[in-house]
């Protein structure tokens, strides 16, 4: 494997010359081999959306040049389309409250943007991962926001499946409405009831849970910046 030398405030590391990630990503990968799993594709998608929005806004504010914006946006759109998934090598469970996950995205975008502008991976002479891609951002804002966006996105299919379960339980309520059984209270026999009533209680429990999820999800629309 051919490598390139990249340096951060701690020192230098040899990074695969073909990698779009950089030294901080590699350092986190080496320091936090906790689960061996990859970050959620949905999380990466929403983190990329935040980076795209930041690049657009920073350009409108006059802080980021149009050429840098366009290169970052092209890199963002490629990741949003599912490219470079193998370049996000940081473990989903790590120290630093998501700093390394944030930098993994920043470095991938910076290296791809540099490549688009005619530069080399690892040089950052056109687009810098921290100064440009991460401009006006903090991990403490970016990561919780991406996490909330991801959770909201994943809640939709979850709620649909939970609704299907409730419907199935309601069908069993009708199917077993004529079947008598002993009720139970504190592990003791209690007032007789039907098996249908038992399924009804299961369905009611799931319905209450679904309402709690819907209520709690409203809180996820609030981000750290307000």
Short mmCIF file of C-alpha atoms in Angstrom, two decimals:
data_model
loop_
_atom_site.label_atom_id
_atom_site.label_comp_id
_atom_site.label_asym_id
_atom_site.label_seq_id
_atom_site.Cartn_x
_atom_site.Cartn_y
_atom_site.Cartn_z
CA UNK A 1 0.00 0.00 0.00
CA UNK A 2 1.38 3.37 -1.01
CA UNK A 3 0.94 6.10 1.59
CA UNK A 4 1.08 9.85 2.03
CA UNK A 5 2.28 11.59 5.18
CA UNK A 6 -0.26 13.78 6.96
CA UNK A 7 0.36 15.80 10.11
CA UNK A 8 -1.89 17.17 12.83
CA UNK A 9 -1.18 18.82 16.19
CA UNK A 10 -0.16 15.46 17.70
CA UNK A 11 2.21 14.29 15.01
CA UNK A 12 2.36 12.53 11.65
CA UNK A 13 0.77 9.34 10.33
CA UNK A 14 1.03 7.44 7.08
CA UNK A 15 -2.35 7.51 5.34
CA UNK A 16 -3.31 5.34 2.38
CA UNK A 17 -2.62 7.59 -0.60
CA UNK A 18 -5.96 6.58 -2.17
CA UNK A 19 -7.96 7.44 0.97
CA UNK A 20 -10.31 10.40 1.05
CA UNK A 21 -10.11 10.48 4.85
CA UNK A 22 -7.11 12.07 6.55
CA UNK A 23 -4.86 11.94 9.59
CA UNK A 24 -7.47 12.76 12.24
CA UNK A 25 -9.80 10.08 10.92
CA UNK A 26 -7.03 7.49 10.84
CA UNK A 27 -5.93 8.43 14.36
CA UNK A 28 -9.48 7.96 15.67
CA UNK A 29 -9.75 4.65 13.81
CA UNK A 30 -6.57 3.43 15.51
CA UNK A 31 -7.44 4.81 18.96
CA UNK A 32 -11.08 3.66 19.20
CA UNK A 33 -11.45 0.14 17.75
CA UNK A 34 -14.43 -0.43 20.07
CA UNK A 35 -17.24 -2.18 18.17
CA UNK A 36 -15.76 -2.84 14.74
CA UNK A 37 -18.98 -1.53 13.21
CA UNK A 38 -19.56 1.28 10.72
CA UNK A 39 -21.50 4.48 11.23
CA UNK A 40 -25.13 4.30 10.09
CA UNK A 41 -25.61 5.22 6.40
CA UNK A 42 -28.62 7.29 7.47
CA UNK A 43 -26.46 9.19 9.98
CA UNK A 44 -23.82 9.86 7.31
CA UNK A 45 -26.52 11.04 4.91
CA UNK A 46 -27.89 13.60 7.38
CA UNK A 47 -24.41 14.72 8.44
CA UNK A 48 -23.67 15.37 4.76
CA UNK A 49 -26.88 17.41 4.48
CA UNK A 50 -25.68 19.63 7.33
CA UNK A 51 -22.30 20.14 5.63
CA UNK A 52 -24.07 21.04 2.39
CA UNK A 53 -26.30 23.58 4.15
CA UNK A 54 -23.29 25.08 5.95
CA UNK A 55 -21.34 25.51 2.69
CA UNK A 56 -24.29 27.27 1.04
CA UNK A 57 -24.85 29.54 4.04
CA UNK A 58 -21.16 30.37 4.53
CA UNK A 59 -20.93 31.39 0.87
CA UNK A 60 -24.03 33.57 1.17
CA UNK A 61 -22.44 35.20 4.22
CA UNK A 62 -19.35 36.02 2.18
CA UNK A 63 -17.07 33.74 4.22
CA UNK A 64 -16.59 30.95 1.66
CA UNK A 65 -15.71 31.47 -2.01
CA UNK A 66 -18.04 30.22 -4.71
CA UNK A 67 -15.37 27.89 -6.08
CA UNK A 68 -14.89 26.25 -2.67
CA UNK A 69 -18.66 26.09 -2.15
CA UNK A 70 -19.25 24.42 -5.50
CA UNK A 71 -16.50 21.86 -4.92
CA UNK A 72 -17.81 21.04 -1.43
CA UNK A 73 -21.38 20.78 -2.74
CA UNK A 74 -20.29 18.37 -5.47
CA UNK A 75 -18.56 16.21 -2.86
CA UNK A 76 -21.68 16.41 -0.66
CA UNK A 77 -23.96 15.33 -3.49
CA UNK A 78 -21.71 12.36 -4.23
CA UNK A 79 -21.88 11.18 -0.62
CA UNK A 80 -25.65 11.81 -0.53
CA UNK A 81 -25.87 9.55 -3.59
CA UNK A 82 -24.14 6.78 -1.63
CA UNK A 83 -20.55 7.12 -2.83
CA UNK A 84 -17.41 6.76 -0.66
CA UNK A 85 -19.18 4.78 2.08
CA UNK A 86 -15.97 2.82 2.65
CA UNK A 87 -14.15 6.07 3.51
CA UNK A 88 -16.09 6.54 6.76
CA UNK A 89 -13.97 4.29 8.95
CA UNK A 90 -14.51 5.86 12.39
CA UNK A 91 -16.19 3.54 14.90
CA UNK A 92 -19.72 4.71 15.82
CA UNK A 93 -18.81 4.42 19.52
CA UNK A 94 -15.82 6.58 20.43
CA UNK A 95 -14.48 9.25 22.74
CA UNK A 96 -14.85 12.96 22.04
CA UNK A 97 -18.64 13.25 21.64
CA UNK A 98 -18.51 12.75 17.88
CA UNK A 99 -15.53 14.95 17.03
CA UNK A 100 -13.84 12.17 15.05
CA UNK A 101 -17.04 11.34 13.16
CA UNK A 102 -17.37 15.02 12.27
CA UNK A 103 -13.73 15.20 11.13
CA UNK A 104 -14.10 12.01 9.09
CA UNK A 105 -16.81 13.75 7.07
CA UNK A 106 -14.82 17.00 6.89
CA UNK A 107 -11.70 15.26 5.59
CA UNK A 108 -13.55 13.20 3.00
CA UNK A 109 -15.26 16.32 1.66
CA UNK A 110 -12.06 18.37 1.75
CA UNK A 111 -10.00 15.77 -0.11
CA UNK A 112 -12.70 15.20 -2.71
CA UNK A 113 -13.20 18.99 -3.12
CA UNK A 114 -9.43 19.46 -3.56
CA UNK A 115 -9.45 16.75 -6.20
CA UNK A 116 -12.34 18.47 -8.01
CA UNK A 117 -10.37 21.74 -8.01
CA UNK A 118 -7.27 20.07 -9.43
CA UNK A 119 -5.39 19.42 -6.19
CA UNK A 120 -4.10 16.25 -4.52
CA UNK A 121 -5.56 14.27 -1.67
CA UNK A 122 -3.94 15.17 1.62
CA UNK A 123 -2.60 18.56 0.49
CA UNK A 124 -5.62 20.73 1.42
CA UNK A 125 -4.18 23.65 -0.55
CA UNK A 126 -7.58 24.51 -2.05
CA UNK A 127 -10.10 23.32 0.58
CA UNK A 128 -9.26 22.70 4.26
CA UNK A 129 -11.31 20.20 6.28
CA UNK A 130 -11.56 22.39 9.37
CA UNK A 131 -11.27 25.95 8.04
CA UNK A 132 -13.59 25.44 5.04
CA UNK A 133 -15.77 22.32 5.33
CA UNK A 134 -16.30 22.79 9.09
CA UNK A 135 -16.55 26.59 8.89
CA UNK A 136 -18.90 28.16 11.49
CA UNK A 137 -19.67 24.76 12.97
CA UNK A 138 -19.02 22.88 16.18
CA UNK A 139 -19.15 19.14 16.78
CA UNK A 140 -21.41 19.97 19.73
CA UNK A 141 -23.98 21.31 17.25
CA UNK A 142 -23.37 19.17 14.18
CA UNK A 143 -23.42 15.71 15.75
CA UNK A 144 -26.57 16.13 17.93
CA UNK A 145 -28.38 17.70 14.96
CA UNK A 146 -27.38 14.87 12.63
CA UNK A 147 -28.41 12.37 15.31
CA UNK A 148 -31.83 13.95 15.71
CA UNK A 149 -32.38 14.13 11.95
CA UNK A 150 -31.39 10.47 11.64
CA UNK A 151 -33.71 9.43 14.45
CA UNK A 152 -36.63 11.30 12.90
CA UNK A 153 -35.95 9.65 9.54
CA UNK A 154 -35.75 6.17 11.10
CA UNK A 155 -38.88 6.74 13.20
CA UNK A 156 -41.14 6.79 10.14
CA UNK A 157 -40.64 3.12 9.12
CA UNK A 158 -40.58 2.12 12.80
CA UNK A 159 -43.95 3.78 13.46
CA UNK A 160 -45.42 2.12 10.37
CA UNK A 161 -44.33 -1.31 11.60
CA UNK A 162 -45.63 -0.59 15.09
CA UNK A 163 -48.99 0.40 13.57
CA UNK A 164 -49.04 -2.92 11.68
CA UNK A 165 -48.42 -4.76 14.96
CA UNK A 166 -51.29 -2.91 16.63
CA UNK A 167 -53.61 -3.82 13.76
CA UNK A 168 -52.58 -7.48 14.03
CA UNK A 169 -53.27 -7.48 17.76
CA UNK A 170 -56.70 -5.92 17.18
CA UNK A 171 -57.46 -8.72 14.70
CA UNK A 172 -56.46 -11.30 17.31
CA UNK A 173 -58.74 -9.48 19.78
CA UNK A 174 -61.71 -10.28 17.52
CA UNK A 175 -60.50 -13.78 16.60
CA UNK A 176 -60.20 -14.92 20.22
CA UNK A 177 -63.11 -12.94 21.66
CA UNK A 178 -64.99 -16.18 22.51
CA UNK A 179 -62.07 -17.98 24.20
CA UNK A 180 -62.29 -17.84 28.02
CA UNK A 181 -59.19 -17.86 30.20
CA UNK A 182 -58.27 -17.06 33.76
CA UNK A 183 -57.06 -13.54 34.39
CA UNK A 184 -53.96 -13.14 36.49
CA UNK A 185 -53.19 -10.63 39.25
CA UNK A 186 -49.82 -10.72 41.02
CA UNK A 187 -49.26 -14.27 39.69
CA UNK A 188 -52.56 -15.45 41.18
CA UNK A 189 -55.73 -16.60 39.42
CA UNK A 190 -58.19 -13.73 39.08
CA UNK A 191 -61.46 -12.80 37.34
CA UNK A 192 -62.05 -14.83 34.14
CA UNK A 193 -61.60 -12.96 30.90
CA UNK A 194 -61.39 -13.72 27.21
CA UNK A 195 -58.23 -14.25 25.25
CA UNK A 196 -59.49 -11.47 23.03
CA UNK A 197 -59.43 -9.07 25.97
CA UNK A 198 -55.82 -10.06 26.58
CA UNK A 199 -54.90 -9.16 23.00
CA UNK A 200 -56.84 -5.91 23.43
CA UNK A 201 -54.66 -4.98 26.39
CA UNK A 202 -51.55 -5.73 24.32
CA UNK A 203 -52.83 -3.48 21.54
CA UNK A 204 -53.70 -0.69 24.00
CA UNK A 205 -50.21 -0.87 25.47
CA UNK A 206 -48.67 -0.54 22.00
CA UNK A 207 -50.99 2.38 21.17
CA UNK A 208 -49.90 4.24 24.29
CA UNK A 209 -46.27 3.58 23.37
CA UNK A 210 -46.85 4.92 19.86
CA UNK A 211 -48.38 8.12 21.23
CA UNK A 212 -45.41 8.60 23.57
CA UNK A 213 -43.02 8.17 20.64
CA UNK A 214 -44.95 10.72 18.55
CA UNK A 215 -44.91 13.21 21.44
CA UNK A 216 -41.20 12.68 22.15
CA UNK A 217 -40.30 13.06 18.47
CA UNK A 218 -41.50 16.67 18.55
CA UNK A 219 -38.60 17.45 20.90
CA UNK A 220 -36.17 16.15 18.27
CA UNK A 221 -37.09 19.04 15.97
CA UNK A 222 -35.18 21.37 18.31
CA UNK A 223 -31.45 21.68 17.63
CA UNK A 224 -28.66 22.92 19.89
CA UNK A 225 -28.41 26.26 18.08
CA UNK A 226 -32.13 26.98 18.61
#
